[in-house]
CSV table of C-alpha atoms in Angstrom, one decimal:
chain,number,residue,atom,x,y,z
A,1,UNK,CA,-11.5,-13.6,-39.5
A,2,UNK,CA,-11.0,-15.9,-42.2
A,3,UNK,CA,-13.5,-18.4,-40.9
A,4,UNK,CA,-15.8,-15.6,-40.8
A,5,UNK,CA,-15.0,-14.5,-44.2
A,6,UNK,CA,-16.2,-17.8,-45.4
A,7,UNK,CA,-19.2,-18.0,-44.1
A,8,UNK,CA,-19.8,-14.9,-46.0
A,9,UNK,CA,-18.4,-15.8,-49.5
A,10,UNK,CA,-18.2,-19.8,-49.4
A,11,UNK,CA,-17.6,-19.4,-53.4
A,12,UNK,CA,-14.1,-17.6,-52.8
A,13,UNK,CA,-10.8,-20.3,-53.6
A,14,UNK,CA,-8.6,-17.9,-51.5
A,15,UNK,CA,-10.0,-17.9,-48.2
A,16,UNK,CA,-9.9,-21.7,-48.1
A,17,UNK,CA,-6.5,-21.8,-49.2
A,18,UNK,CA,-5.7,-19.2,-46.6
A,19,UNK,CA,-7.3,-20.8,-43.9
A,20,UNK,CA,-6.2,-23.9,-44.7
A,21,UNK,CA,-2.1,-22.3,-44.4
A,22,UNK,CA,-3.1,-20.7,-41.4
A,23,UNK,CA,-3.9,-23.9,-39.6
A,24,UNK,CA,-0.7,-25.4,-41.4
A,25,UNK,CA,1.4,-22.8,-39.6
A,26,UNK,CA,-0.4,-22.8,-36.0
A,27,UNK,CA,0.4,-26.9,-36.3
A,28,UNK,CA,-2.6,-28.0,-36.9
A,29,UNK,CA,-2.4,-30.8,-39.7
A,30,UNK,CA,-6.0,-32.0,-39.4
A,31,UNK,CA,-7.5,-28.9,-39.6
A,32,UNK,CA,-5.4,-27.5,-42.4
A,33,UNK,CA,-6.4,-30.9,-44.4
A,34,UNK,CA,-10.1,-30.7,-43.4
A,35,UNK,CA,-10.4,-27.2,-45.0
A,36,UNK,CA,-8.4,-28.5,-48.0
A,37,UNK,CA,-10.4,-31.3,-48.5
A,38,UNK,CA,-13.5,-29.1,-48.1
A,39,UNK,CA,-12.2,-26.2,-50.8
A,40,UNK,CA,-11.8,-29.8,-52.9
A,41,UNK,CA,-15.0,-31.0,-52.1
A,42,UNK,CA,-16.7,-27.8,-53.3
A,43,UNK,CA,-14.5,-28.0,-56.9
A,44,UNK,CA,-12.7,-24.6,-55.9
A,45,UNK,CA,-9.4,-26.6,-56.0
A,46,UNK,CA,-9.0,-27.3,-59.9
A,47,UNK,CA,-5.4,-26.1,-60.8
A,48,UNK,CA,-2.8,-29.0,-61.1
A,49,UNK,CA,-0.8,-27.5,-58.5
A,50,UNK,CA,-3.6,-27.3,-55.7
A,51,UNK,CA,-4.9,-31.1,-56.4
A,52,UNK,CA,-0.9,-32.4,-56.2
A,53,UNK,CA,-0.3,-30.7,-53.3
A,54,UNK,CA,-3.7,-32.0,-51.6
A,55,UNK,CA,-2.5,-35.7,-53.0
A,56,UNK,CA,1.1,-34.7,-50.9
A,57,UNK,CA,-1.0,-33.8,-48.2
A,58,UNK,CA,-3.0,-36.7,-47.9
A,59,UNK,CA,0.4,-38.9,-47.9
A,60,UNK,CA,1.9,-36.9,-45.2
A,61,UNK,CA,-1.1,-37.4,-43.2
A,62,UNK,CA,-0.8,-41.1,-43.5
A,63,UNK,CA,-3.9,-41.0,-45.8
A,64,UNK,CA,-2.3,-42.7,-48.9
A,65,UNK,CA,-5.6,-44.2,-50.4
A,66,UNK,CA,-7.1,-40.9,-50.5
A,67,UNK,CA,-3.7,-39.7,-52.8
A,68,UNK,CA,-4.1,-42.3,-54.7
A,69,UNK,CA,-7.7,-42.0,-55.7
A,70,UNK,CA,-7.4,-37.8,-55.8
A,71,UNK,CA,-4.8,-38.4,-58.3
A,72,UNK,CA,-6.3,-41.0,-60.4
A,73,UNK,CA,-9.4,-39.4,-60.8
A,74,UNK,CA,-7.2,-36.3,-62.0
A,75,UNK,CA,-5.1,-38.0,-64.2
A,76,UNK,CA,-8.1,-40.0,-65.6
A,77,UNK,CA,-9.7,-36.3,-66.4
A,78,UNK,CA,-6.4,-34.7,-67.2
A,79,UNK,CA,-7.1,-32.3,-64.4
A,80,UNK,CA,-3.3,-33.0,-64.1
A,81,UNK,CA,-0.6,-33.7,-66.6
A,82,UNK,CA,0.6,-36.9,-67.2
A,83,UNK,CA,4.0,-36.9,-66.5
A,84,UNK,CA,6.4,-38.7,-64.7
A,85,UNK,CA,6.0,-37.1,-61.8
A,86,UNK,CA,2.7,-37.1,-61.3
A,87,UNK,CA,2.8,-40.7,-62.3
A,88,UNK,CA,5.2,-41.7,-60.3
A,89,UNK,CA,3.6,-39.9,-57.3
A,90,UNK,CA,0.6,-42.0,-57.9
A,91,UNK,CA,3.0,-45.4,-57.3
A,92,UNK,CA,3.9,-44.2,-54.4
A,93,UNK,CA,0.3,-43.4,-52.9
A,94,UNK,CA,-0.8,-46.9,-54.2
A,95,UNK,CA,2.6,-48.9,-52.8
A,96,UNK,CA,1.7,-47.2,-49.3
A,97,UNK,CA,-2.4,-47.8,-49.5
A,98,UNK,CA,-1.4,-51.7,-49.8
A,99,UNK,CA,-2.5,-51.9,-53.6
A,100,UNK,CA,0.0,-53.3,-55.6
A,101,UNK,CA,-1.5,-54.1,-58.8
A,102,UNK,CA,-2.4,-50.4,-59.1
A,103,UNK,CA,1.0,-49.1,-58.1
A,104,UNK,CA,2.1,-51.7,-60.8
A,105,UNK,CA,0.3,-49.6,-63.4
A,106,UNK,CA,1.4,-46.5,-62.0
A,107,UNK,CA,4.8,-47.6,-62.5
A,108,UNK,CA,4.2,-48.7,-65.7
A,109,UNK,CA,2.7,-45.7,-66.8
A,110,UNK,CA,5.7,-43.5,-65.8
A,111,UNK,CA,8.2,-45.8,-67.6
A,112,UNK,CA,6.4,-45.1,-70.5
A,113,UNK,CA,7.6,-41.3,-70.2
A,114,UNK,CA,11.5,-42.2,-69.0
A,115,UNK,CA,13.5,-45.1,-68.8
A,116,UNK,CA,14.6,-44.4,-65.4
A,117,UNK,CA,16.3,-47.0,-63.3
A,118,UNK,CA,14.7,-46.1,-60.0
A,119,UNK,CA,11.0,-46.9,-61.8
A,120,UNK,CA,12.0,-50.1,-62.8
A,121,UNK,CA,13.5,-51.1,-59.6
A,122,UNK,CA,10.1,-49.9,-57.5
A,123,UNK,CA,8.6,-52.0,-60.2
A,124,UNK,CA,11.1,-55.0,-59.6
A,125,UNK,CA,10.4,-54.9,-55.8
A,126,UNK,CA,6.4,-54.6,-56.6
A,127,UNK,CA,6.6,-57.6,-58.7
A,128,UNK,CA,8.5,-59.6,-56.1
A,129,UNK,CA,6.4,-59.0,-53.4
A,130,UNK,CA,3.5,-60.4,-55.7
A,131,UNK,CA,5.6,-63.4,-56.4
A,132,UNK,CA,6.3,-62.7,-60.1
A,133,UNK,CA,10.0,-63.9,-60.4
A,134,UNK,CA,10.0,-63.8,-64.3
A,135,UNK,CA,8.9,-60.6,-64.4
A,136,UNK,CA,10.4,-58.9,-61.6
A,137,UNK,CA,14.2,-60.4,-63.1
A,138,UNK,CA,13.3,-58.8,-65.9
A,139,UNK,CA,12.9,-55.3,-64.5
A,140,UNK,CA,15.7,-55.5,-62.2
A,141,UNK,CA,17.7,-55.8,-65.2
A,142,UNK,CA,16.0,-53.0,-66.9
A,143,UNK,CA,16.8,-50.8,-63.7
A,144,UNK,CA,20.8,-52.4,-63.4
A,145,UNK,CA,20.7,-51.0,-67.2
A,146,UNK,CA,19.4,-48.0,-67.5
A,147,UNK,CA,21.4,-46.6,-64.5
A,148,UNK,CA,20.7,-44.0,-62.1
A,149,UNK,CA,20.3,-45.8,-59.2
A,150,UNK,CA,21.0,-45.2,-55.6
A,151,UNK,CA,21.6,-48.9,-54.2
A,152,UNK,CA,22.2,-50.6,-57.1
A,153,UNK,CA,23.1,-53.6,-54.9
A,154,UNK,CA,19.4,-54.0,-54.3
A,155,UNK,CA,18.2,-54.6,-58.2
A,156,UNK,CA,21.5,-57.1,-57.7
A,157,UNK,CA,19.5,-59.0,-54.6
A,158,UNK,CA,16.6,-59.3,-56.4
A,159,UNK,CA,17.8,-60.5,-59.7
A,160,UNK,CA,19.6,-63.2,-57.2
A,161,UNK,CA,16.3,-63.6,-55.1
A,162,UNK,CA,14.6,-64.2,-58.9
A,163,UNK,CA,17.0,-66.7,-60.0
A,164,UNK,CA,16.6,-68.5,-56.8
A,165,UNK,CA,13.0,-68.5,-56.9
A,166,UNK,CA,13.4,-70.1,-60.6
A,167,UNK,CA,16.1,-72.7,-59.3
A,168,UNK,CA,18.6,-70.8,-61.4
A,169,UNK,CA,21.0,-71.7,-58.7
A,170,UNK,CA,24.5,-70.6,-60.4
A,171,UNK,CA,22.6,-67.6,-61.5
A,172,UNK,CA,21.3,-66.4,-58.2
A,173,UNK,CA,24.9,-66.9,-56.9
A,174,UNK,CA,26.4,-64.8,-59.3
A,175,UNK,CA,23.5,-62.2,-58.5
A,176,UNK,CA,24.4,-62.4,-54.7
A,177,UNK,CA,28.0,-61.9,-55.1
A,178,UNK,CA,27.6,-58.9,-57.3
A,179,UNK,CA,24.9,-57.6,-54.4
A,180,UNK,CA,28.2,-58.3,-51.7
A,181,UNK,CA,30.3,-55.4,-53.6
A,182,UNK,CA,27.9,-52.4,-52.3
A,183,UNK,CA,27.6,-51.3,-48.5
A,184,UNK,CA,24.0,-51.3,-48.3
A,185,UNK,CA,23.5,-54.5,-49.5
A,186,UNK,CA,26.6,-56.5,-48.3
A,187,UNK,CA,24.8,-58.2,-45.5
């Protein structure tokens, strides 16, 4: 009925979103995201809500490029807020696509909103994997310090991985031996 109602009125926002949950609930992902992207593609999706759930979508469907560039075109246009969040949100589509420099200013972006200690360790690890010990020690301190970590044993094996990498030898020890005191990164 719905598809038959949008061949009718192509215009209306709330048949797409309808059809699109219908095929959500009858299990079908692909088609659910299809219509989505199709509402999108027509600009009938244009409150913040709609485009950060398609972003979410396009993550769980293992499309993380198309998050990421969904969400920076809207942040760019301030279809949707800058916050955290949504900042943050757009790290994680860019760490999954493979692009790290982007995710990097994500992340940086986001810390200008909160000091949080889970950014600067995502920002830590991002900096690592692009080799930049100097500045990936200095953000795994920024995470030990501003707290609120879950494993803070990992900003611990970094800042000892960093140290290493610099030949701060005693340093990374001490680093290492701090990362030995919690479980998840005793080993």
């Amino acid at each position: 009925l719905l598809e038959q109602l949008l061949s009718r009125s192509p215009g209306d926002r709330d048949y797409w979103l309808q059809l699109s949950g219908i095929y959500r609930e009858l299990g079908n992902n692909h088609q659910s995201l299809a219509v989505m992207e199709l509402a999108y593609l027509r600009g009938l999706l244009t409150q913040e809500t709609e485009l950060v759930n398609l972003a979410r979508f396009y993550l769980f469907m293992e499309l993380p490029y198309k998050a990421g560039e969904l969400l920076e075109q809207a942040l760019r246009d301030n279809s949707i807020s800058p916050s955290v969040e949504n900042w943050r949100l757009l790290s994680d589509a860019w760490v999954y696509a493979r692009e790290p420099e982007r995710a990097l200013a994500a992340t940086e972006r986001a810390l200008e909103y909160t000091r949080n200690g889970k950014l600067h360790l995502v920002r830590a690890q991002l900096l690592a994997n692009s080799e930049r010990w100097t500045d990936s020690l200095r953000e795994a301190e920024a995470a030990i310090n501003a707290g609120g970590l879950d494993s803070p044993g990992t900003a611990h094996l970094l800042k000892g991985i960093a140290h290493y990498k610099l030949q701060q030898l005693h340093r990374a020890q001490d680093s290492f031996r701090h990362a030995r005191k919690f479980e998840d990164t005793r080993k």
